[in-house]
């Protein structure tokens, strides 16, 4: 049958052969194009995308010490245009055309207020919306960056002195619900509350353990300092402030880094500092011997004058040479200024040392009274640091 059909339709067979031939030729042509593509052309294509990237206007938003106030965190992100609404589960990151927004949280998301876990979760959820594979590899160049504050450090060192009792009760209740409420604890009784706090603390400990999400976040992906912004907005952000003596303690020499070529053989200074931190915090376990763990960390991390605890930068003055140190570190990092949180500025965000140091902890959390609720914003090449409040009103810092 087949043979008969074949011989009977010689004309169409010829057509088929020609068609297949043309298809094969076309396929080979396409394949040859791919393999013959000169290297130069590929480089050209890459440069073109890089140029496109460069044309994006950069906007830097920094949020200081949240301290368990998820509500103010949500309001500030909305007021700065980073998100599309304040409340709800489905808050979306706003992707502006021709603009790349970098969000830096300068540490101390947790403790004092009752929504530490909620605040942490909210930022992580927003970040998940913008994480691209490249960002995943390069923590220090992510679009949304979380710095470590002394309170995050306490969370991984089993220091729970500042965890809000109210939050522990809530965590305890949620945990009991998971157990199917087999044991009813009444939160109105003192003993009941204490019991719930104990259960809540177990939950808290688990969340910040080395292999858990928040614990990993602080140890492996946490940063001491990050550089963001372009032109006049290019700033280094850190929690309490990096000083020249910290670099000495880390034994970082000028030949160990290169700020000018991030893709080159040497890393920029901020990356080198963060690597030192991550190498040190990796081994931090929470245990009954937490004080031992604490003392094992180098003093530039754990000391009262260390990068997470020092009060020296906000106290800096020209007379005791404090501002000279700030200028030195700002130059070493290759930025216009250093931006820090950690020390509450009751009058709101402000700057010292001729604008080289910007202080952005406005005490936004309700736990502090939340009188000044401000975010740092700097936009474009010629931008200046602005304080934006929850109503979207802005002023120069
Ligand atoms: C961190 O640890 C890695 C792996 O041990 C090592 O290669 C790297 O040099 C360390 N970085 C610093 C800054 O000490």
CSV table of C-alpha atoms and ligand atoms in Angstrom, one decimal:
chain,number,residue,atom,x,y,z
A,1,UNK,CA,0.0,0.0,0.0
A,2,UNK,CA,2.7,2.4,1.1
A,3,UNK,CA,4.9,1.7,-1.9
A,4,UNK,CA,1.9,2.2,-4.2
A,5,UNK,CA,1.0,5.5,-2.7
A,6,UNK,CA,4.6,6.6,-2.8
A,7,UNK,CA,5.1,5.8,-6.4
A,8,UNK,CA,1.7,7.2,-7.2
A,9,UNK,CA,2.6,10.6,-5.8
A,10,UNK,CA,6.1,11.3,-7.2
A,11,UNK,CA,5.4,14.9,-7.6
A,12,UNK,CA,4.4,15.6,-4.0
A,13,UNK,CA,7.4,13.5,-2.8
A,14,UNK,CA,9.7,15.7,-4.7
A,15,UNK,CA,8.0,18.7,-3.1
A,16,UNK,CA,8.5,17.2,0.4
A,17,UNK,CA,12.2,16.5,-0.3
A,18,UNK,CA,12.7,20.1,-1.4
A,19,UNK,CA,10.8,21.5,1.5
A,20,UNK,CA,12.8,19.4,4.0
A,21,UNK,CA,16.0,20.4,2.3
A,22,UNK,CA,15.2,24.0,2.6
A,23,UNK,CA,14.3,23.5,6.3
A,24,UNK,CA,17.6,21.8,6.9
A,25,UNK,CA,19.5,24.5,5.1
A,26,UNK,CA,17.8,27.2,7.1
A,27,UNK,CA,18.5,25.3,10.3
A,28,UNK,CA,22.2,24.9,9.4
A,29,UNK,CA,22.3,28.6,8.6
A,30,UNK,CA,20.9,29.6,12.0
A,31,UNK,CA,23.3,27.2,13.8
A,32,UNK,CA,26.2,28.6,11.8
A,33,UNK,CA,25.2,32.1,12.7
A,34,UNK,CA,25.2,31.2,16.4
A,35,UNK,CA,28.6,29.6,16.3
A,36,UNK,CA,30.2,32.1,14.0
A,37,UNK,CA,29.2,35.1,16.2
A,38,UNK,CA,32.4,36.9,16.7
A,39,UNK,CA,33.5,37.5,20.3
A,40,UNK,CA,33.6,41.2,19.8
A,41,UNK,CA,30.0,41.3,18.9
A,42,UNK,CA,29.0,39.6,22.2
A,43,UNK,CA,31.0,42.1,24.2
A,44,UNK,CA,29.3,44.8,22.2
A,45,UNK,CA,25.9,43.4,23.2
A,46,UNK,CA,26.9,43.3,26.8
A,47,UNK,CA,28.2,46.9,26.8
A,48,UNK,CA,24.9,48.0,25.4
A,49,UNK,CA,22.9,46.4,28.2
A,50,UNK,CA,25.3,47.9,30.7
A,51,UNK,CA,24.8,51.3,29.2
A,52,UNK,CA,21.1,50.8,29.5
A,53,UNK,CA,21.5,49.9,33.2
A,54,UNK,CA,23.6,53.0,33.7
A,55,UNK,CA,20.9,55.2,32.3
A,56,UNK,CA,18.6,54.1,35.1
A,57,UNK,CA,18.2,56.8,37.7
A,58,UNK,CA,19.1,55.5,41.1
A,59,UNK,CA,17.0,56.3,44.1
A,60,UNK,CA,18.2,55.2,47.6
A,61,UNK,CA,15.8,54.8,50.5
A,62,UNK,CA,17.2,54.0,53.9
A,63,UNK,CA,15.1,53.0,56.9
A,64,UNK,CA,16.6,53.3,60.3
A,65,UNK,CA,15.8,51.5,63.6
A,66,UNK,CA,12.3,49.9,63.1
A,67,UNK,CA,12.3,48.3,66.6
A,68,UNK,CA,9.3,46.1,66.2
A,69,UNK,CA,7.0,48.7,64.7
A,70,UNK,CA,5.7,47.1,61.5
A,71,UNK,CA,3.1,49.7,61.1
A,72,UNK,CA,5.6,52.6,60.8
A,73,UNK,CA,7.8,50.5,58.5
A,74,UNK,CA,4.8,49.9,56.1
A,75,UNK,CA,3.8,53.6,56.2
A,76,UNK,CA,7.4,54.8,55.4
A,77,UNK,CA,7.8,52.4,52.5
A,78,UNK,CA,4.6,53.6,51.1
A,79,UNK,CA,5.4,57.3,51.7
A,80,UNK,CA,8.7,57.0,49.9
A,81,UNK,CA,7.0,55.4,46.9
A,82,UNK,CA,8.7,52.0,47.4
A,83,UNK,CA,5.4,50.1,47.8
A,84,UNK,CA,1.9,50.4,46.4
A,85,UNK,CA,-0.1,50.4,49.6
A,86,UNK,CA,0.3,50.4,53.4
A,87,UNK,CA,-1.8,47.5,54.8
A,88,UNK,CA,-2.6,44.0,53.7
A,89,UNK,CA,-0.8,40.8,52.7
A,90,UNK,CA,-0.4,41.7,49.1
A,91,UNK,CA,1.7,44.9,49.3
A,92,UNK,CA,3.7,45.2,46.1
A,93,UNK,CA,7.1,46.8,45.4
A,94,UNK,CA,6.7,49.6,42.9
A,95,UNK,CA,8.9,49.2,39.9
A,96,UNK,CA,9.4,52.6,38.4
A,97,UNK,CA,10.4,52.9,34.7
A,98,UNK,CA,13.9,54.3,34.2
A,99,UNK,CA,14.6,54.1,37.9
A,100,UNK,CA,16.3,51.6,40.1
A,101,UNK,CA,15.4,51.9,43.8
A,102,UNK,CA,17.8,50.5,46.4
A,103,UNK,CA,16.4,50.0,49.9
A,104,UNK,CA,18.7,49.8,52.8
A,105,UNK,CA,17.5,48.9,56.3
A,106,UNK,CA,20.3,50.0,58.6
A,107,UNK,CA,19.7,47.4,61.3
A,108,UNK,CA,17.7,47.0,64.6
A,109,UNK,CA,14.5,45.7,63.0
A,110,UNK,CA,13.9,43.6,66.1
A,111,UNK,CA,13.3,44.3,69.9
A,112,UNK,CA,11.5,46.9,72.0
A,113,UNK,CA,8.3,47.0,69.9
A,114,UNK,CA,5.9,44.0,69.7
A,115,UNK,CA,6.2,43.3,65.9
A,116,UNK,CA,9.8,42.3,65.4
A,117,UNK,CA,9.0,39.1,63.6
A,118,UNK,CA,6.3,40.8,61.6
A,119,UNK,CA,8.6,43.6,60.5
A,120,UNK,CA,11.4,41.2,59.6
A,121,UNK,CA,8.9,39.0,57.6
A,122,UNK,CA,7.5,42.1,55.8
A,123,UNK,CA,10.9,43.2,54.5
A,124,UNK,CA,11.8,39.7,53.5
A,125,UNK,CA,8.5,39.3,51.6
A,126,UNK,CA,9.0,42.6,49.7
A,127,UNK,CA,12.6,41.6,48.9
A,128,UNK,CA,11.5,38.2,47.5
A,129,UNK,CA,9.6,40.2,44.9
A,130,UNK,CA,12.7,41.9,43.5
A,131,UNK,CA,15.4,39.2,44.1
A,132,UNK,CA,17.0,38.2,40.8
A,133,UNK,CA,19.6,35.4,40.5
A,134,UNK,CA,22.5,37.8,40.4
A,135,UNK,CA,21.3,39.5,43.5
A,136,UNK,CA,21.1,36.2,45.3
A,137,UNK,CA,24.8,35.6,44.8
A,138,UNK,CA,25.9,39.1,45.6
A,139,UNK,CA,24.4,40.1,48.9
A,140,UNK,CA,26.1,43.5,48.9
A,141,UNK,CA,24.6,44.6,45.6
A,142,UNK,CA,21.0,43.4,46.2
A,143,UNK,CA,18.2,45.9,45.6
A,144,UNK,CA,17.0,45.5,49.1
A,145,UNK,CA,19.7,45.2,51.7
A,146,UNK,CA,19.5,44.4,55.4
A,147,UNK,CA,22.3,45.6,57.6
A,148,UNK,CA,22.9,44.0,61.0
A,149,UNK,CA,22.3,46.1,64.1
A,150,UNK,CA,23.3,45.5,67.7
A,151,UNK,CA,19.8,44.1,68.3
A,152,UNK,CA,20.1,41.5,65.5
A,153,UNK,CA,23.5,40.6,67.0
A,154,UNK,CA,21.8,40.1,70.4
A,155,UNK,CA,19.2,37.9,68.7
A,156,UNK,CA,21.8,35.4,67.5
A,157,UNK,CA,23.7,35.6,70.8
A,158,UNK,CA,20.8,34.5,72.9
A,159,UNK,CA,20.5,38.0,74.6
A,160,UNK,CA,16.8,38.5,75.0
A,161,UNK,CA,16.7,41.4,77.4
A,162,UNK,CA,15.0,43.7,74.9
A,163,UNK,CA,12.4,41.4,73.4
A,164,UNK,CA,8.9,42.8,74.0
A,165,UNK,CA,7.0,40.7,76.5
A,166,UNK,CA,3.9,41.3,74.4
A,167,UNK,CA,5.5,39.8,71.4
A,168,UNK,CA,6.6,36.7,73.3
A,169,UNK,CA,3.1,36.2,74.6
A,170,UNK,CA,1.8,36.5,71.0
A,171,UNK,CA,4.4,34.1,69.7
A,172,UNK,CA,3.5,31.7,72.5
A,173,UNK,CA,-0.2,31.9,71.7
A,174,UNK,CA,0.4,31.2,68.0
A,175,UNK,CA,2.6,28.3,69.0
A,176,UNK,CA,-0.1,26.9,71.3
A,177,UNK,CA,-2.7,27.2,68.5
A,178,UNK,CA,-0.4,25.0,66.4
A,179,UNK,CA,-0.4,22.4,69.1
A,180,UNK,CA,-4.2,22.4,68.7
A,181,UNK,CA,-4.8,24.2,71.9
A,182,UNK,CA,-4.5,21.0,73.9
A,183,UNK,CA,-3.3,23.0,76.7
A,184,UNK,CA,-5.3,26.1,77.4
A,185,UNK,CA,-3.4,29.0,78.9
A,186,UNK,CA,-5.3,32.1,79.8
A,187,UNK,CA,-3.2,35.2,78.9
A,188,UNK,CA,-5.1,37.3,81.5
A,189,UNK,CA,-3.6,35.4,84.4
A,190,UNK,CA,-0.1,36.3,85.5
A,191,UNK,CA,1.1,32.7,85.5
A,192,UNK,CA,-0.6,32.1,82.1
A,193,UNK,CA,1.2,35.1,80.7
A,194,UNK,CA,4.6,33.9,82.0
A,195,UNK,CA,4.0,30.4,80.6
A,196,UNK,CA,3.1,31.9,77.2
A,197,UNK,CA,6.2,34.1,77.3
A,198,UNK,CA,8.3,30.9,77.9
A,199,UNK,CA,6.7,29.2,74.9
A,200,UNK,CA,7.2,32.3,72.8
A,201,UNK,CA,10.9,32.6,73.7
A,202,UNK,CA,11.4,29.0,72.5
A,203,UNK,CA,9.9,30.0,69.2
A,204,UNK,CA,12.0,33.2,69.1
A,205,UNK,CA,15.2,31.2,69.7
A,206,UNK,CA,14.3,28.8,67.0
A,207,UNK,CA,13.7,31.6,64.4
A,208,UNK,CA,17.2,33.0,65.1
A,209,UNK,CA,19.1,29.7,65.2
A,210,UNK,CA,21.9,29.2,62.7
A,211,UNK,CA,19.9,27.1,60.2
A,212,UNK,CA,16.6,29.0,60.4
A,213,UNK,CA,15.6,31.8,58.0
A,214,UNK,CA,16.2,34.8,60.3
A,215,UNK,CA,19.3,33.2,61.8
A,216,UNK,CA,20.8,32.7,58.4
A,217,UNK,CA,19.8,36.2,57.3
A,218,UNK,CA,21.8,37.7,60.1
A,219,UNK,CA,24.8,35.5,60.0
A,220,UNK,CA,25.4,34.7,56.3
A,221,UNK,CA,23.6,37.4,54.5
A,222,UNK,CA,23.9,40.3,57.0
A,223,UNK,CA,26.1,43.3,56.2
A,224,UNK,CA,28.0,45.7,58.3
A,225,UNK,CA,28.2,48.4,55.6
A,226,UNK,CA,26.8,48.9,52.1
A,227,UNK,CA,27.4,51.5,49.4
A,228,UNK,CA,24.4,52.7,47.4
A,229,UNK,CA,23.5,55.7,45.3
A,230,UNK,CA,25.3,57.6,42.5
A,231,UNK,CA,26.9,60.9,42.2
A,232,UNK,CA,26.1,63.2,45.1
A,233,UNK,CA,23.9,60.5,46.5
A,234,UNK,CA,26.6,57.8,46.8
A,235,UNK,CA,26.6,57.0,50.4
A,236,UNK,CA,27.9,54.3,52.8
A,237,UNK,CA,25.2,52.9,55.2
A,238,UNK,CA,26.0,51.2,58.4
A,239,UNK,CA,24.3,50.7,61.8
A,240,UNK,CA,26.5,52.4,64.4
A,241,UNK,CA,29.3,53.5,62.1
A,242,UNK,CA,32.6,52.1,60.7
A,243,UNK,CA,35.7,53.9,61.9
A,244,UNK,CA,39.4,53.7,60.8
A,245,UNK,CA,40.3,51.8,63.9
A,246,UNK,CA,37.9,49.0,63.0
A,247,UNK,CA,39.7,48.5,59.7
A,248,UNK,CA,43.0,48.3,61.7
A,249,UNK,CA,41.5,45.7,63.9
A,250,UNK,CA,40.4,43.7,60.9
A,251,UNK,CA,43.9,44.1,59.5
A,252,UNK,CA,42.6,45.5,56.2
A,253,UNK,CA,45.3,47.3,54.2
A,254,UNK,CA,44.8,49.6,51.3
A,255,UNK,CA,46.1,47.0,48.9
A,256,UNK,CA,43.4,44.6,50.0
A,257,UNK,CA,40.6,46.4,48.2
A,258,UNK,CA,39.8,48.4,45.1
A,259,UNK,CA,36.6,50.6,45.1
A,260,UNK,CA,37.0,51.7,41.5
A,261,UNK,CA,36.4,48.4,39.7
A,262,UNK,CA,33.9,46.2,41.4
A,263,UNK,CA,34.2,43.5,38.7
A,264,UNK,CA,38.0,43.5,38.9
A,265,UNK,CA,40.2,41.1,40.9
A,266,UNK,CA,39.9,43.0,44.1
A,267,UNK,CA,36.7,43.6,46.1
A,268,UNK,CA,35.5,47.0,47.2
A,269,UNK,CA,36.1,48.0,50.8
A,270,UNK,CA,32.5,47.5,51.9
A,271,UNK,CA,32.6,43.9,50.5
A,272,UNK,CA,35.8,43.1,52.3
A,273,UNK,CA,34.4,44.4,55.6
A,274,UNK,CA,31.2,42.3,55.2
A,275,UNK,CA,33.2,39.2,54.4
A,276,UNK,CA,35.2,39.6,57.7
A,277,UNK,CA,31.9,39.9,59.5
A,278,UNK,CA,30.2,36.9,57.8
A,279,UNK,CA,33.3,34.8,58.5
A,280,UNK,CA,33.1,35.7,62.2
A,281,UNK,CA,29.4,35.4,62.7
A,282,UNK,CA,29.1,32.0,60.8
A,283,UNK,CA,30.2,30.1,63.9
A,284,UNK,CA,28.0,31.9,66.4
A,285,UNK,CA,25.7,29.4,68.0
A,286,UNK,CA,23.0,30.1,70.5
A,287,UNK,CA,23.6,28.0,73.5
A,288,UNK,CA,23.4,27.9,77.3
A,289,UNK,CA,26.9,29.4,77.2
A,290,UNK,CA,25.9,32.4,75.2
A,291,UNK,CA,28.3,34.7,77.1
A,292,UNK,CA,31.2,32.5,75.9
A,293,UNK,CA,29.9,32.8,72.4
A,294,UNK,CA,29.8,36.5,72.8
A,295,UNK,CA,33.3,36.8,74.0
A,296,UNK,CA,34.6,34.7,71.1
A,297,UNK,CA,33.6,37.4,68.7
A,298,UNK,CA,36.3,40.1,67.9
A,299,UNK,CA,35.8,43.4,69.7
A,300,UNK,CA,35.3,45.3,66.4
A,301,UNK,CA,32.0,43.3,66.2
A,302,UNK,CA,31.0,42.8,69.8
A,303,UNK,CA,32.8,45.5,71.8
A,304,UNK,CA,31.1,48.6,73.1
A,305,UNK,CA,33.2,50.6,70.6
A,306,UNK,CA,32.6,48.0,67.8
A,307,UNK,CA,30.7,48.6,64.5
A,308,UNK,CA,27.3,47.7,65.9
A,309,UNK,CA,27.5,49.4,69.3
A,310,UNK,CA,29.7,52.5,69.1
A,311,UNK,CA,28.3,56.0,70.0
A,312,UNK,CA,31.4,57.7,68.8
A,313,UNK,CA,30.3,58.9,65.3
A,314,UNK,CA,27.2,60.8,66.5
A,315,UNK,CA,29.3,62.4,69.2
A,316,UNK,CA,32.0,63.3,66.7
A,317,UNK,CA,33.1,66.9,66.7
A,318,UNK,CA,35.8,68.9,65.0
A,319,UNK,CA,37.5,69.7,68.3
A,320,UNK,CA,38.3,66.1,69.3
A,321,UNK,CA,39.1,65.0,65.8
A,322,UNK,CA,35.9,62.9,65.5
A,323,UNK,CA,35.0,64.5,62.2
A,324,UNK,CA,38.5,63.8,60.8
A,325,UNK,CA,37.9,60.1,61.3
A,326,UNK,CA,34.5,60.3,59.6
A,327,UNK,CA,36.1,62.1,56.6
A,328,UNK,CA,38.9,59.5,56.5
A,329,UNK,CA,36.5,56.5,56.4
A,330,UNK,CA,34.2,58.3,53.9
A,331,UNK,CA,37.2,58.8,51.6
A,332,UNK,CA,38.4,55.2,52.0
A,333,UNK,CA,34.9,53.9,51.1
A,334,UNK,CA,34.8,56.3,48.1
A,335,UNK,CA,31.5,57.9,49.0
A,336,UNK,CA,30.1,61.3,49.8
A,337,UNK,CA,28.9,60.5,53.3
A,338,UNK,CA,28.2,57.9,55.9
A,339,UNK,CA,24.6,57.3,57.0
A,340,UNK,CA,24.0,55.6,60.3
A,341,UNK,CA,21.2,54.7,62.7
A,342,UNK,CA,21.6,53.4,66.2
A,343,UNK,CA,21.4,56.6,68.2
A,344,UNK,CA,18.0,58.2,68.5
A,345,UNK,CA,17.8,61.8,67.2
A,346,UNK,CA,14.8,63.2,69.1
A,347,UNK,CA,14.6,66.2,66.8
A,348,UNK,CA,14.5,64.0,63.7
A,349,UNK,CA,17.2,63.1,61.1
A,350,UNK,CA,20.1,65.5,60.9
A,351,UNK,CA,23.7,65.7,59.7
A,352,UNK,CA,27.0,66.7,61.2
A,353,UNK,CA,30.7,67.0,60.1
A,354,UNK,CA,29.7,69.2,57.2
A,355,UNK,CA,27.2,66.7,55.9
A,356,UNK,CA,29.8,63.8,56.0
A,357,UNK,CA,27.7,62.0,58.7
A,358,UNK,CA,24.0,61.7,58.4
A,359,UNK,CA,22.1,60.4,61.5
A,360,UNK,CA,18.8,58.7,60.5
A,361,UNK,CA,17.5,57.0,63.7
A,362,UNK,CA,14.5,59.3,64.3
A,363,UNK,CA,13.1,57.0,67.0
A,364,UNK,CA,10.3,56.0,64.7
A,365,UNK,CA,9.0,53.1,66.8
A,366,UNK,CA,6.0,53.5,69.0
A,367,UNK,CA,8.2,52.0,71.7
A,368,UNK,CA,10.1,55.3,71.7
A,369,UNK,CA,7.0,57.4,71.4
A,370,UNK,CA,7.4,57.5,67.6
A,371,UNK,CA,7.4,61.3,67.5
A,372,UNK,CA,9.5,61.6,64.4
A,373,UNK,CA,8.8,59.0,61.8
A,374,UNK,CA,11.2,59.5,58.9
A,375,UNK,CA,12.9,57.7,56.0
A,376,UNK,CA,16.1,58.8,54.2
A,377,UNK,CA,15.8,59.4,50.5
A,378,UNK,CA,18.4,60.5,47.9
A,379,UNK,CA,17.6,60.5,44.3
A,380,UNK,CA,19.6,60.8,41.1
A,381,UNK,CA,23.2,62.0,40.4
A,382,UNK,CA,22.6,65.5,41.8
A,383,UNK,CA,20.3,64.6,44.6
A,384,UNK,CA,20.6,65.7,48.2
A,385,UNK,CA,19.7,63.7,51.3
A,386,UNK,CA,16.0,64.2,52.3
A,387,UNK,CA,14.0,63.1,55.3
A,388,UNK,CA,10.5,61.9,54.2
A,389,UNK,CA,7.8,61.4,56.9
A,390,UNK,CA,4.8,59.1,56.9
A,391,UNK,CA,2.7,61.7,55.2
A,392,UNK,CA,5.2,62.0,52.3
A,393,UNK,CA,6.3,65.4,53.4
A,394,UNK,CA,10.1,65.9,52.8
A,395,UNK,CA,12.8,68.2,54.0
A,396,UNK,CA,16.5,68.5,53.5
A,397,UNK,CA,18.7,66.8,56.1
B,1,LIG,C1,36.5,34.4,54.7
B,1,LIG,O1,36.6,33.0,54.7
B,1,LIG,C2,36.9,32.4,53.4
B,1,LIG,C3,36.8,30.9,53.5
B,1,LIG,O2,37.6,30.5,54.6
B,1,LIG,C4,38.3,32.9,53.0
B,1,LIG,O3,38.6,32.4,51.7
B,1,LIG,C5,38.3,34.4,53.0
B,1,LIG,O4,39.6,34.9,52.7
B,1,LIG,C6,37.9,35.0,54.3
B,1,LIG,N1,37.7,36.4,54.2
B,1,LIG,C7,38.3,37.3,55.0
B,1,LIG,C8,38.1,38.7,54.7
B,1,LIG,O5,38.9,37.0,56.0
